[in-house]
Amino acid sequence: MWLHSLTIGRARVTSLTDGSFGLDGGAMFGVVPKVLWSKVAEADDQNRVRLRINPLLIQLDGKNVLVETGMWDRGGEKFESMFALERDETVFSGLRAMGLEPSDIDLVINTHLHFDHAGRNVDAQGKPTFARASYLVQAQELYDAYHAHERSRGSYYVDEYIEPVERAGLFERVEGEAEILPGLRVLPAPGHNLGQQAVILESEGQTLVYTADLLPSFAHAPYPYVMGYDLYPVTCLEKRKELFPRWAEAAAVIAPPHDPRHAFGRFEPNPKGGYRLRALPR
Ligand SMILES: [Zn+2]
Protein backbone atom coordinates (compact mmCIF):
# COMPACT_ATOMS: atom_id res chain seq x y z
CA MET A 1 0.00 0.00 0.00
CA TRP A 2 1.17 3.54 -0.83
CA LEU A 3 -0.06 5.33 2.34
CA HIS A 4 2.75 7.15 4.12
CA SER A 5 2.02 9.28 7.19
CA LEU A 6 4.15 11.63 9.24
CA THR A 7 3.75 14.28 11.88
CA ILE A 8 4.43 17.96 11.26
CA GLY A 9 4.02 19.77 14.59
CA ARG A 10 0.32 19.60 15.48
CA ALA A 11 -0.64 18.09 12.12
CA ARG A 12 -0.83 14.55 10.81
CA VAL A 13 0.01 14.40 7.12
CA THR A 14 -0.68 11.40 4.87
CA SER A 15 0.31 10.84 1.26
CA LEU A 16 -2.50 9.11 -0.63
CA THR A 17 -2.42 7.81 -4.19
CA ASP A 18 -4.93 7.65 -7.01
CA GLY A 19 -2.98 5.21 -9.15
CA SER A 20 -0.48 5.93 -11.89
CA PHE A 21 -0.32 7.06 -15.50
CA GLY A 22 2.20 7.42 -18.31
CA LEU A 23 3.23 10.74 -19.85
CA ASP A 24 5.58 11.35 -22.74
CA GLY A 25 9.11 11.44 -21.33
CA GLY A 26 10.19 14.26 -23.64
CA ALA A 27 7.27 16.43 -22.55
CA MET A 28 7.98 15.64 -18.88
CA PHE A 29 11.56 16.90 -19.06
CA GLY A 30 11.32 19.77 -21.55
CA VAL A 31 14.69 20.73 -23.04
CA VAL A 32 16.59 18.03 -21.14
CA PRO A 33 17.65 15.37 -23.67
CA LYS A 34 16.72 11.74 -23.19
CA VAL A 35 20.36 10.70 -22.74
CA LEU A 36 20.18 12.64 -19.47
CA TRP A 37 16.60 12.13 -18.24
CA SER A 38 16.67 8.41 -19.00
CA LYS A 39 19.14 8.12 -16.10
CA VAL A 40 16.43 9.22 -13.65
CA ALA A 41 13.19 8.00 -15.29
CA GLU A 42 12.50 4.84 -17.24
CA ALA A 43 10.53 5.06 -20.51
CA ASP A 44 8.14 2.40 -21.87
CA ASP A 45 8.01 1.28 -25.52
CA GLN A 46 6.01 4.42 -26.36
CA ASN A 47 8.48 6.70 -24.59
CA ARG A 48 6.12 7.28 -21.66
CA VAL A 49 7.43 7.59 -18.12
CA ARG A 50 5.33 6.32 -15.22
CA LEU A 51 4.08 8.82 -12.69
CA ARG A 52 1.79 8.48 -9.72
CA ILE A 53 -1.04 10.79 -8.73
CA ASN A 54 -0.49 11.57 -5.07
CA PRO A 55 -3.01 13.73 -3.22
CA LEU A 56 -2.22 14.69 0.37
CA LEU A 57 -4.39 14.55 3.47
CA ILE A 58 -3.63 17.11 6.18
CA GLN A 59 -5.33 16.59 9.55
CA LEU A 60 -4.99 19.76 11.56
CA ASP A 61 -6.96 21.06 14.56
CA GLY A 62 -9.79 18.58 13.98
CA LYS A 63 -10.11 19.40 10.26
CA ASN A 64 -9.52 17.03 7.34
CA VAL A 65 -7.97 18.94 4.46
CA LEU A 66 -7.52 17.13 1.15
CA VAL A 67 -4.91 18.62 -1.17
CA GLU A 68 -5.90 17.55 -4.71
CA THR A 69 -8.67 15.07 -5.46
CA GLY A 70 -7.07 12.71 -7.99
CA MET A 71 -7.31 11.57 -11.59
CA TRP A 72 -10.41 12.02 -13.73
CA ASP A 73 -11.97 8.57 -14.26
CA ARG A 74 -14.66 9.19 -16.87
CA GLY A 75 -12.42 9.71 -19.89
CA GLY A 76 -13.34 6.45 -21.60
CA GLU A 77 -11.20 3.81 -23.24
CA LYS A 78 -9.20 6.03 -25.58
CA PHE A 79 -8.22 8.41 -22.78
CA GLU A 80 -7.39 5.53 -20.44
CA SER A 81 -5.12 3.84 -22.97
CA MET A 82 -3.44 7.07 -24.16
CA PHE A 83 -2.34 7.75 -20.59
CA ALA A 84 -1.88 4.06 -19.70
CA LEU A 85 -3.90 4.55 -16.54
CA GLU A 86 -3.47 2.06 -13.72
CA ARG A 87 -5.66 2.29 -10.66
CA ASP A 88 -4.03 -0.15 -8.27
CA GLU A 89 -5.20 2.16 -5.46
CA THR A 90 -7.51 5.14 -5.31
CA VAL A 91 -7.91 8.21 -3.16
CA PHE A 92 -11.04 6.52 -1.80
CA SER A 93 -9.29 3.28 -0.82
CA GLY A 94 -6.63 5.37 0.93
CA LEU A 95 -9.18 7.44 2.85
CA ARG A 96 -11.08 4.30 3.79
CA ALA A 97 -7.88 2.71 5.15
CA MET A 98 -7.67 5.76 7.41
CA GLY A 99 -11.27 5.31 8.51
CA LEU A 100 -12.51 8.27 6.45
CA GLU A 101 -15.27 8.74 3.90
CA PRO A 102 -15.49 11.57 1.34
CA SER A 103 -18.09 13.22 3.61
CA ASP A 104 -15.41 13.54 6.32
CA ILE A 105 -13.39 15.99 4.21
CA ASP A 106 -13.85 19.56 5.46
CA LEU A 107 -11.80 21.36 2.86
CA VAL A 108 -10.37 20.58 -0.57
CA ILE A 109 -7.43 22.52 -1.95
CA ASN A 110 -7.15 22.40 -5.75
CA THR A 111 -3.54 23.37 -6.54
CA HIS A 112 -4.80 23.77 -10.12
CA LEU A 113 -7.60 22.28 -12.19
CA HIS A 114 -5.80 19.90 -14.58
CA PHE A 115 -7.52 16.53 -14.96
CA ASP A 116 -4.75 14.61 -13.16
CA HIS A 117 -5.04 16.85 -10.08
CA ALA A 118 -8.69 17.85 -9.79
CA GLY A 119 -10.35 15.05 -11.75
CA ARG A 120 -12.14 13.59 -8.75
CA ASN A 121 -13.69 16.91 -7.75
CA VAL A 122 -16.82 15.22 -9.06
CA ASP A 123 -18.01 11.63 -8.52
CA ALA A 124 -19.34 9.01 -10.95
CA GLN A 125 -22.81 10.55 -10.71
CA GLY A 126 -21.47 13.96 -11.73
CA LYS A 127 -21.96 15.40 -8.22
CA PRO A 128 -19.25 17.08 -6.11
CA THR A 129 -17.40 14.18 -4.45
CA PHE A 130 -16.64 16.03 -1.24
CA ALA A 131 -20.08 17.50 -0.74
CA ARG A 132 -19.43 19.02 2.67
CA ALA A 133 -16.17 20.72 1.64
CA SER A 134 -15.36 24.02 0.00
CA TYR A 135 -12.92 23.71 -2.88
CA LEU A 136 -10.19 26.29 -2.57
CA VAL A 137 -8.70 27.48 -5.86
CA GLN A 138 -6.92 30.57 -7.17
CA ALA A 139 -9.41 32.84 -8.95
CA GLN A 140 -6.91 33.07 -11.83
CA GLU A 141 -6.93 29.29 -12.34
CA LEU A 142 -10.70 29.08 -12.42
CA TYR A 143 -10.78 31.93 -14.95
CA ASP A 144 -8.12 30.24 -17.10
CA ALA A 145 -9.94 26.88 -17.05
CA TYR A 146 -13.05 28.59 -18.42
CA HIS A 147 -10.99 30.53 -20.98
CA ALA A 148 -8.64 27.80 -22.18
CA HIS A 149 -6.79 28.15 -25.50
CA GLU A 150 -5.35 25.66 -27.98
CA ARG A 151 -2.25 25.08 -25.83
CA SER A 152 -4.09 24.57 -22.51
CA ARG A 153 -7.45 23.11 -23.47
CA GLY A 154 -6.36 19.46 -23.33
CA SER A 155 -5.65 19.80 -19.60
CA TYR A 156 -9.20 20.75 -18.55
CA TYR A 157 -12.56 18.98 -18.82
CA VAL A 158 -14.61 21.90 -17.56
CA ASP A 159 -18.07 20.38 -17.99
CA GLU A 160 -16.98 17.19 -16.27
CA TYR A 161 -15.35 18.09 -12.96
CA ILE A 162 -15.25 21.91 -12.76
CA GLU A 163 -18.68 23.22 -13.74
CA PRO A 164 -20.62 20.90 -11.34
CA VAL A 165 -18.55 22.27 -8.42
CA GLU A 166 -19.10 25.84 -9.61
CA ARG A 167 -22.84 25.21 -10.00
CA ALA A 168 -23.04 23.80 -6.47
CA GLY A 169 -21.39 27.01 -5.23
CA LEU A 170 -18.55 25.07 -3.62
CA PHE A 171 -15.54 26.87 -5.12
CA GLU A 172 -13.86 29.31 -2.78
CA ARG A 173 -11.70 31.65 -4.82
CA VAL A 174 -8.47 33.01 -3.37
CA GLU A 175 -6.19 35.63 -4.85
CA GLY A 176 -2.50 35.23 -4.08
CA GLU A 177 -1.07 33.99 -0.80
CA ALA A 178 -3.68 33.18 1.85
CA GLU A 179 -3.79 31.56 5.29
CA ILE A 180 -6.39 28.79 5.35
CA LEU A 181 -6.04 27.53 8.91
CA PRO A 182 -3.47 28.58 11.52
CA GLY A 183 -0.14 27.39 10.03
CA LEU A 184 -1.63 26.28 6.71
CA ARG A 185 -1.41 28.53 3.67
CA VAL A 186 -1.47 28.53 -0.09
CA LEU A 187 1.27 30.20 -2.08
CA PRO A 188 1.13 31.12 -5.79
CA ALA A 189 3.49 28.89 -7.79
CA PRO A 190 3.11 30.07 -11.40
CA GLY A 191 4.98 28.64 -14.38
CA HIS A 192 3.24 25.34 -15.09
CA ASN A 193 0.32 27.69 -15.60
CA LEU A 194 -0.55 31.10 -14.20
CA GLY A 195 -2.92 30.20 -11.36
CA GLN A 196 -1.18 27.23 -9.75
CA GLN A 197 -0.70 27.28 -5.97
CA ALA A 198 1.56 25.31 -3.64
CA VAL A 199 0.48 24.41 -0.09
CA ILE A 200 2.67 25.22 2.91
CA LEU A 201 2.16 23.76 6.37
CA GLU A 202 4.16 25.26 9.25
CA SER A 203 3.64 23.92 12.74
CA GLU A 204 5.84 24.02 15.83
CA GLY A 205 8.97 24.82 13.84
CA GLN A 206 8.42 22.13 11.20
CA THR A 207 7.54 22.83 7.57
CA LEU A 208 5.97 20.74 4.82
CA VAL A 209 5.47 21.83 1.22
CA TYR A 210 3.13 20.29 -1.33
CA THR A 211 4.81 21.56 -4.46
CA ALA A 212 2.14 20.95 -7.12
CA ASP A 213 3.67 20.78 -10.60
CA LEU A 214 6.36 23.33 -9.75
CA LEU A 215 8.20 20.10 -8.82
CA PRO A 216 6.32 17.09 -10.22
CA SER A 217 8.66 14.34 -8.98
CA PHE A 218 12.03 13.72 -7.34
CA ALA A 219 13.61 13.47 -10.80
CA HIS A 220 12.66 17.11 -11.43
CA ALA A 221 14.79 18.57 -8.61
CA PRO A 222 17.56 20.05 -10.84
CA TYR A 223 16.59 23.62 -11.82
CA PRO A 224 16.47 23.12 -15.62
CA TYR A 225 14.33 19.95 -15.35
CA VAL A 226 11.24 21.96 -16.23
CA MET A 227 8.39 20.28 -18.09
CA GLY A 228 7.60 20.86 -21.76
CA TYR A 229 3.99 20.95 -20.57
CA ASP A 230 4.64 24.20 -18.68
CA LEU A 231 2.96 27.23 -20.25
CA TYR A 232 5.56 29.62 -18.78
CA PRO A 233 8.81 27.64 -18.43
CA VAL A 234 11.04 30.61 -17.55
CA THR A 235 8.59 31.74 -14.87
CA CYS A 236 8.68 28.17 -13.54
CA LEU A 237 12.50 28.24 -13.48
CA GLU A 238 12.55 31.61 -11.68
CA LYS A 239 10.01 30.44 -9.11
CA ARG A 240 12.04 27.27 -8.45
CA LYS A 241 15.21 29.34 -7.93
CA GLU A 242 13.34 31.59 -5.52
CA LEU A 243 11.60 28.87 -3.50
CA PHE A 244 13.87 25.80 -3.46
CA PRO A 245 16.65 27.53 -1.45
CA ARG A 246 14.03 28.81 1.00
CA TRP A 247 12.58 25.32 1.45
CA ALA A 248 16.07 23.77 1.73
CA GLU A 249 17.00 26.34 4.40
CA ALA A 250 13.83 25.48 6.38
CA ALA A 251 14.65 21.73 6.04
CA ALA A 252 11.08 21.45 4.78
CA VAL A 253 9.53 18.08 4.04
CA ILE A 254 8.81 18.16 0.30
CA ALA A 255 5.78 16.36 -1.15
CA PRO A 256 5.69 16.31 -4.97
CA PRO A 257 2.40 15.32 -6.66
CA HIS A 258 3.68 12.70 -9.13
CA ASP A 259 6.65 10.74 -7.82
CA PRO A 260 6.30 7.05 -8.73
CA ARG A 261 8.25 5.83 -5.67
CA HIS A 262 8.47 8.34 -2.85
CA ALA A 263 5.90 10.39 -0.94
CA PHE A 264 8.25 12.72 0.94
CA GLY A 265 11.79 14.04 0.70
CA ARG A 266 14.11 16.84 1.73
CA PHE A 267 16.37 19.00 -0.41
CA GLU A 268 20.10 18.53 -0.14
CA PRO A 269 22.79 20.35 -2.07
CA ASN A 270 23.68 18.77 -5.39
CA PRO A 271 27.48 18.71 -5.87
CA LYS A 272 26.83 19.81 -9.48
CA GLY A 273 24.86 22.86 -8.27
CA GLY A 274 21.28 23.39 -7.16
CA TYR A 275 19.55 20.65 -5.21
CA ARG A 276 18.52 17.05 -5.26
CA LEU A 277 15.85 15.36 -3.17
CA ARG A 278 16.57 12.67 -0.64
CA ALA A 279 13.61 10.43 0.20
CA LEU A 280 12.39 10.17 3.79
CA PRO A 281 12.30 6.57 5.03
CA ARG A 282 8.85 5.12 5.50
ZN1 LIG B 1 0.29 17.17 -12.97
Tab-separated table of C-alpha atoms and ligand atoms in Angstrom:
chain	number	residue	atom	x	y	z
A	1	MET	CA	0.000	0.000	0.000
A	2	TRP	CA	1.168	3.540	-0.830
A	3	LEU	CA	-0.059	5.331	2.342
A	4	HIS	CA	2.752	7.151	4.123
A	5	SER	CA	2.016	9.284	7.194
A	6	LEU	CA	4.153	11.627	9.236
A	7	THR	CA	3.746	14.282	11.876
A	8	ILE	CA	4.430	17.958	11.260
A	9	GLY	CA	4.018	19.773	14.586
A	10	ARG	CA	0.320	19.604	15.480
A	11	ALA	CA	-0.643	18.088	12.124
A	12	ARG	CA	-0.835	14.546	10.814
A	13	VAL	CA	0.011	14.399	7.116
A	14	THR	CA	-0.676	11.398	4.873
A	15	SER	CA	0.307	10.841	1.265
A	16	LEU	CA	-2.505	9.108	-0.633
A	17	THR	CA	-2.416	7.807	-4.192
A	18	ASP	CA	-4.926	7.651	-7.008
A	19	GLY	CA	-2.979	5.208	-9.150
A	20	SER	CA	-0.483	5.931	-11.889
A	21	PHE	CA	-0.321	7.056	-15.504
A	22	GLY	CA	2.195	7.424	-18.308
A	23	LEU	CA	3.227	10.740	-19.845
A	24	ASP	CA	5.582	11.346	-22.735
A	25	GLY	CA	9.112	11.440	-21.331
A	26	GLY	CA	10.191	14.265	-23.637
A	27	ALA	CA	7.270	16.433	-22.550
A	28	MET	CA	7.978	15.640	-18.883
A	29	PHE	CA	11.562	16.898	-19.058
A	30	GLY	CA	11.323	19.775	-21.552
A	31	VAL	CA	14.689	20.735	-23.036
A	32	VAL	CA	16.586	18.032	-21.137
A	33	PRO	CA	17.649	15.371	-23.672
A	34	LYS	CA	16.718	11.739	-23.191
A	35	VAL	CA	20.359	10.702	-22.744
A	36	LEU	CA	20.177	12.644	-19.472
A	37	TRP	CA	16.601	12.132	-18.241
A	38	SER	CA	16.672	8.410	-18.998
A	39	LYS	CA	19.137	8.122	-16.096
A	40	VAL	CA	16.430	9.219	-13.652
A	41	ALA	CA	13.189	8.005	-15.290
A	42	GLU	CA	12.500	4.837	-17.238
A	43	ALA	CA	10.533	5.061	-20.514
A	44	ASP	CA	8.137	2.400	-21.869
A	45	ASP	CA	8.009	1.276	-25.517
A	46	GLN	CA	6.011	4.416	-26.359
A	47	ASN	CA	8.475	6.698	-24.589
A	48	ARG	CA	6.124	7.284	-21.656
A	49	VAL	CA	7.431	7.591	-18.121
A	50	ARG	CA	5.329	6.317	-15.216
A	51	LEU	CA	4.076	8.821	-12.686
A	52	ARG	CA	1.794	8.480	-9.723
A	53	ILE	CA	-1.037	10.795	-8.727
A	54	ASN	CA	-0.493	11.570	-5.067
A	55	PRO	CA	-3.011	13.733	-3.221
A	56	LEU	CA	-2.217	14.688	0.373
A	57	LEU	CA	-4.390	14.549	3.468
A	58	ILE	CA	-3.633	17.106	6.177
A	59	GLN	CA	-5.326	16.586	9.548
A	60	LEU	CA	-4.992	19.757	11.558
A	61	ASP	CA	-6.957	21.061	14.560
A	62	GLY	CA	-9.788	18.577	13.979
A	63	LYS	CA	-10.115	19.395	10.256
A	64	ASN	CA	-9.519	17.029	7.338
A	65	VAL	CA	-7.970	18.938	4.461
A	66	LEU	CA	-7.519	17.134	1.149
A	67	VAL	CA	-4.908	18.617	-1.168
A	68	GLU	CA	-5.905	17.547	-4.707
A	69	THR	CA	-8.674	15.073	-5.459
A	70	GLY	CA	-7.074	12.712	-7.991
A	71	MET	CA	-7.314	11.568	-11.589
A	72	TRP	CA	-10.411	12.020	-13.730
A	73	ASP	CA	-11.970	8.571	-14.262
A	74	ARG	CA	-14.655	9.191	-16.873
A	75	GLY	CA	-12.416	9.707	-19.889
A	76	GLY	CA	-13.339	6.453	-21.604
A	77	GLU	CA	-11.203	3.808	-23.236
A	78	LYS	CA	-9.195	6.031	-25.583
A	79	PHE	CA	-8.221	8.405	-22.784
A	80	GLU	CA	-7.385	5.530	-20.435
A	81	SER	CA	-5.117	3.842	-22.971
A	82	MET	CA	-3.441	7.066	-24.159
A	83	PHE	CA	-2.343	7.752	-20.585
A	84	ALA	CA	-1.875	4.065	-19.699
A	85	LEU	CA	-3.905	4.552	-16.538
A	86	GLU	CA	-3.472	2.062	-13.716
A	87	ARG	CA	-5.659	2.289	-10.664
A	88	ASP	CA	-4.027	-0.149	-8.271
A	89	GLU	CA	-5.195	2.165	-5.460
A	90	THR	CA	-7.510	5.144	-5.313
A	91	VAL	CA	-7.908	8.208	-3.161
A	92	PHE	CA	-11.043	6.523	-1.796
A	93	SER	CA	-9.295	3.279	-0.816
A	94	GLY	CA	-6.630	5.366	0.930
A	95	LEU	CA	-9.177	7.436	2.846
A	96	ARG	CA	-11.080	4.297	3.788
A	97	ALA	CA	-7.877	2.714	5.146
A	98	MET	CA	-7.674	5.760	7.415
A	99	GLY	CA	-11.269	5.308	8.513
A	100	LEU	CA	-12.506	8.266	6.452
A	101	GLU	CA	-15.274	8.740	3.896
A	102	PRO	CA	-15.494	11.575	1.337
A	103	SER	CA	-18.089	13.222	3.609
A	104	ASP	CA	-15.413	13.541	6.319
A	105	ILE	CA	-13.393	15.992	4.210
A	106	ASP	CA	-13.855	19.558	5.463
A	107	LEU	CA	-11.805	21.364	2.856
A	108	VAL	CA	-10.368	20.577	-0.572
A	109	ILE	CA	-7.431	22.523	-1.952
A	110	ASN	CA	-7.148	22.397	-5.749
A	111	THR	CA	-3.545	23.369	-6.543
A	112	HIS	CA	-4.795	23.772	-10.116
A	113	LEU	CA	-7.597	22.279	-12.188
A	114	HIS	CA	-5.802	19.904	-14.583
A	115	PHE	CA	-7.516	16.525	-14.963
A	116	ASP	CA	-4.752	14.609	-13.164
A	117	HIS	CA	-5.043	16.851	-10.082
A	118	ALA	CA	-8.689	17.850	-9.787
A	119	GLY	CA	-10.354	15.048	-11.753
A	120	ARG	CA	-12.138	13.591	-8.750
A	121	ASN	CA	-13.687	16.909	-7.745
A	122	VAL	CA	-16.823	15.216	-9.059
A	123	ASP	CA	-18.007	11.629	-8.516
A	124	ALA	CA	-19.338	9.005	-10.945
A	125	GLN	CA	-22.809	10.555	-10.714
A	126	GLY	CA	-21.473	13.961	-11.732
A	127	LYS	CA	-21.961	15.403	-8.224
A	128	PRO	CA	-19.245	17.078	-6.111
A	129	THR	CA	-17.400	14.180	-4.455
A	130	PHE	CA	-16.642	16.032	-1.237
A	131	ALA	CA	-20.079	17.495	-0.741
A	132	ARG	CA	-19.427	19.021	2.668
A	133	ALA	CA	-16.174	20.724	1.640
A	134	SER	CA	-15.363	24.017	-0.002
A	135	TYR	CA	-12.922	23.713	-2.878
A	136	LEU	CA	-10.186	26.288	-2.573
A	137	VAL	CA	-8.697	27.481	-5.863
A	138	GLN	CA	-6.917	30.567	-7.174
A	139	ALA	CA	-9.408	32.837	-8.954
A	140	GLN	CA	-6.912	33.069	-11.830
A	141	GLU	CA	-6.931	29.294	-12.341
A	142	LEU	CA	-10.700	29.085	-12.422
A	143	TYR	CA	-10.777	31.925	-14.953
A	144	ASP	CA	-8.123	30.236	-17.103
A	145	ALA	CA	-9.936	26.882	-17.051
A	146	TYR	CA	-13.049	28.593	-18.417
A	147	HIS	CA	-10.991	30.533	-20.982
A	148	ALA	CA	-8.642	27.801	-22.180
A	149	HIS	CA	-6.792	28.150	-25.502
A	150	GLU	CA	-5.345	25.658	-27.977
A	151	ARG	CA	-2.247	25.078	-25.830
A	152	SER	CA	-4.086	24.571	-22.514
A	153	ARG	CA	-7.455	23.108	-23.472
A	154	GLY	CA	-6.355	19.458	-23.331
A	155	SER	CA	-5.653	19.797	-19.598
A	156	TYR	CA	-9.198	20.751	-18.545
A	157	TYR	CA	-12.555	18.977	-18.816
A	158	VAL	CA	-14.606	21.897	-17.555
A	159	ASP	CA	-18.075	20.381	-17.993
A	160	GLU	CA	-16.975	17.187	-16.267
A	161	TYR	CA	-15.350	18.095	-12.963
A	162	ILE	CA	-15.254	21.909	-12.761
A	163	GLU	CA	-18.685	23.223	-13.739
A	164	PRO	CA	-20.615	20.899	-11.341
A	165	VAL	CA	-18.552	22.274	-8.420
A	166	GLU	CA	-19.097	25.840	-9.606
A	167	ARG	CA	-22.843	25.210	-10.003
A	168	ALA	CA	-23.041	23.805	-6.473
A	169	GLY	CA	-21.386	27.011	-5.227
A	170	LEU	CA	-18.546	25.070	-3.618
A	171	PHE	CA	-15.542	26.871	-5.125
A	172	GLU	CA	-13.861	29.312	-2.780
A	173	ARG	CA	-11.699	31.651	-4.823
A	174	VAL	CA	-8.469	33.009	-3.369
A	175	GLU	CA	-6.192	35.631	-4.855
A	176	GLY	CA	-2.503	35.228	-4.075
A	177	GLU	CA	-1.070	33.991	-0.796
A	178	ALA	CA	-3.677	33.175	1.853
A	179	GLU	CA	-3.790	31.565	5.289
A	180	ILE	CA	-6.389	28.789	5.346
A	181	LEU	CA	-6.036	27.525	8.906
A	182	PRO	CA	-3.469	28.584	11.516
A	183	GLY	CA	-0.137	27.392	10.033
A	184	LEU	CA	-1.627	26.281	6.713
A	185	ARG	CA	-1.410	28.534	3.675
A	186	VAL	CA	-1.467	28.530	-0.085
A	187	LEU	CA	1.275	30.200	-2.082
A	188	PRO	CA	1.129	31.120	-5.787
A	189	ALA	CA	3.487	28.888	-7.793
A	190	PRO	CA	3.107	30.070	-11.398
A	191	GLY	CA	4.985	28.636	-14.384
A	192	HIS	CA	3.235	25.338	-15.088
A	193	ASN	CA	0.318	27.687	-15.605
A	194	LEU	CA	-0.553	31.100	-14.201
A	195	GLY	CA	-2.923	30.197	-11.363
A	196	GLN	CA	-1.182	27.229	-9.752
A	197	GLN	CA	-0.698	27.283	-5.968
A	198	ALA	CA	1.557	25.312	-3.636
A	199	VAL	CA	0.482	24.410	-0.091
A	200	ILE	CA	2.673	25.224	2.913
A	201	LEU	CA	2.163	23.762	6.372
A	202	GLU	CA	4.160	25.263	9.254
A	203	SER	CA	3.637	23.924	12.743
A	204	GLU	CA	5.843	24.021	15.833
A	205	GLY	CA	8.973	24.815	13.839
A	206	GLN	CA	8.421	22.134	11.202
A	207	THR	CA	7.539	22.826	7.575
A	208	LEU	CA	5.972	20.740	4.819
A	209	VAL	CA	5.466	21.834	1.223
A	210	TYR	CA	3.126	20.292	-1.327
A	211	THR	CA	4.813	21.557	-4.461
A	212	ALA	CA	2.136	20.945	-7.122
A	213	ASP	CA	3.671	20.783	-10.599
A	214	LEU	CA	6.361	23.330	-9.752
A	215	LEU	CA	8.203	20.100	-8.817
A	216	PRO	CA	6.316	17.088	-10.224
A	217	SER	CA	8.663	14.344	-8.983
A	218	PHE	CA	12.032	13.718	-7.339
A	219	ALA	CA	13.611	13.472	-10.798
A	220	HIS	CA	12.662	17.111	-11.430
A	221	ALA	CA	14.791	18.567	-8.610
A	222	PRO	CA	17.560	20.046	-10.843
A	223	TYR	CA	16.587	23.617	-11.815
A	224	PRO	CA	16.468	23.117	-15.620
A	225	TYR	CA	14.329	19.952	-15.347
A	226	VAL	CA	11.241	21.963	-16.227
A	227	MET	CA	8.392	20.280	-18.091
A	228	GLY	CA	7.603	20.857	-21.759
A	229	TYR	CA	3.988	20.953	-20.574
A	230	ASP	CA	4.641	24.199	-18.678
A	231	LEU	CA	2.963	27.229	-20.253
A	232	TYR	CA	5.561	29.619	-18.782
A	233	PRO	CA	8.806	27.638	-18.432
A	234	VAL	CA	11.041	30.605	-17.552
A	235	THR	CA	8.590	31.736	-14.866
A	236	CYS	CA	8.679	28.171	-13.544
A	237	LEU	CA	12.500	28.241	-13.481
A	238	GLU	CA	12.553	31.607	-11.682
A	239	LYS	CA	10.013	30.442	-9.113
A	240	ARG	CA	12.041	27.272	-8.455
A	241	LYS	CA	15.214	29.344	-7.935
A	242	GLU	CA	13.340	31.587	-5.519
A	243	LEU	CA	11.599	28.873	-3.500
A	244	PHE	CA	13.866	25.795	-3.459
A	245	PRO	CA	16.651	27.534	-1.450
A	246	ARG	CA	14.033	28.809	0.996
A	247	TRP	CA	12.583	25.317	1.446
A	248	ALA	CA	16.065	23.770	1.726
A	249	GLU	CA	16.995	26.339	4.397
A	250	ALA	CA	13.833	25.479	6.383
A	251	ALA	CA	14.654	21.733	6.039
A	252	ALA	CA	11.080	21.446	4.783
A	253	VAL	CA	9.527	18.083	4.042
A	254	ILE	CA	8.813	18.159	0.302
A	255	ALA	CA	5.781	16.357	-1.147
A	256	PRO	CA	5.686	16.310	-4.972
A	257	PRO	CA	2.400	15.320	-6.656
A	258	HIS	CA	3.681	12.697	-9.131
A	259	ASP	CA	6.647	10.744	-7.824
A	260	PRO	CA	6.296	7.047	-8.728
A	261	ARG	CA	8.253	5.831	-5.671
A	262	HIS	CA	8.469	8.339	-2.849
A	263	ALA	CA	5.902	10.391	-0.936
A	264	PHE	CA	8.249	12.716	0.942
A	265	GLY	CA	11.795	14.036	0.696
A	266	ARG	CA	14.114	16.836	1.731
A	267	PHE	CA	16.372	19.001	-0.412
A	268	GLU	CA	20.098	18.526	-0.136
A	269	PRO	CA	22.787	20.354	-2.075
A	270	ASN	CA	23.685	18.767	-5.388
A	271	PRO	CA	27.477	18.710	-5.873
A	272	LYS	CA	26.826	19.808	-9.478
A	273	GLY	CA	24.863	22.861	-8.266
A	274	GLY	CA	21.281	23.393	-7.159
A	275	TYR	CA	19.549	20.652	-5.212
A	276	ARG	CA	18.523	17.050	-5.257
A	277	LEU	CA	15.853	15.356	-3.172
A	278	ARG	CA	16.567	12.674	-0.643
A	279	ALA	CA	13.611	10.428	0.200
A	280	LEU	CA	12.394	10.174	3.787
A	281	PRO	CA	12.301	6.573	5.026
A	282	ARG	CA	8.847	5.124	5.500
B	1	ZN	ZN	0.286	17.168	-12.966
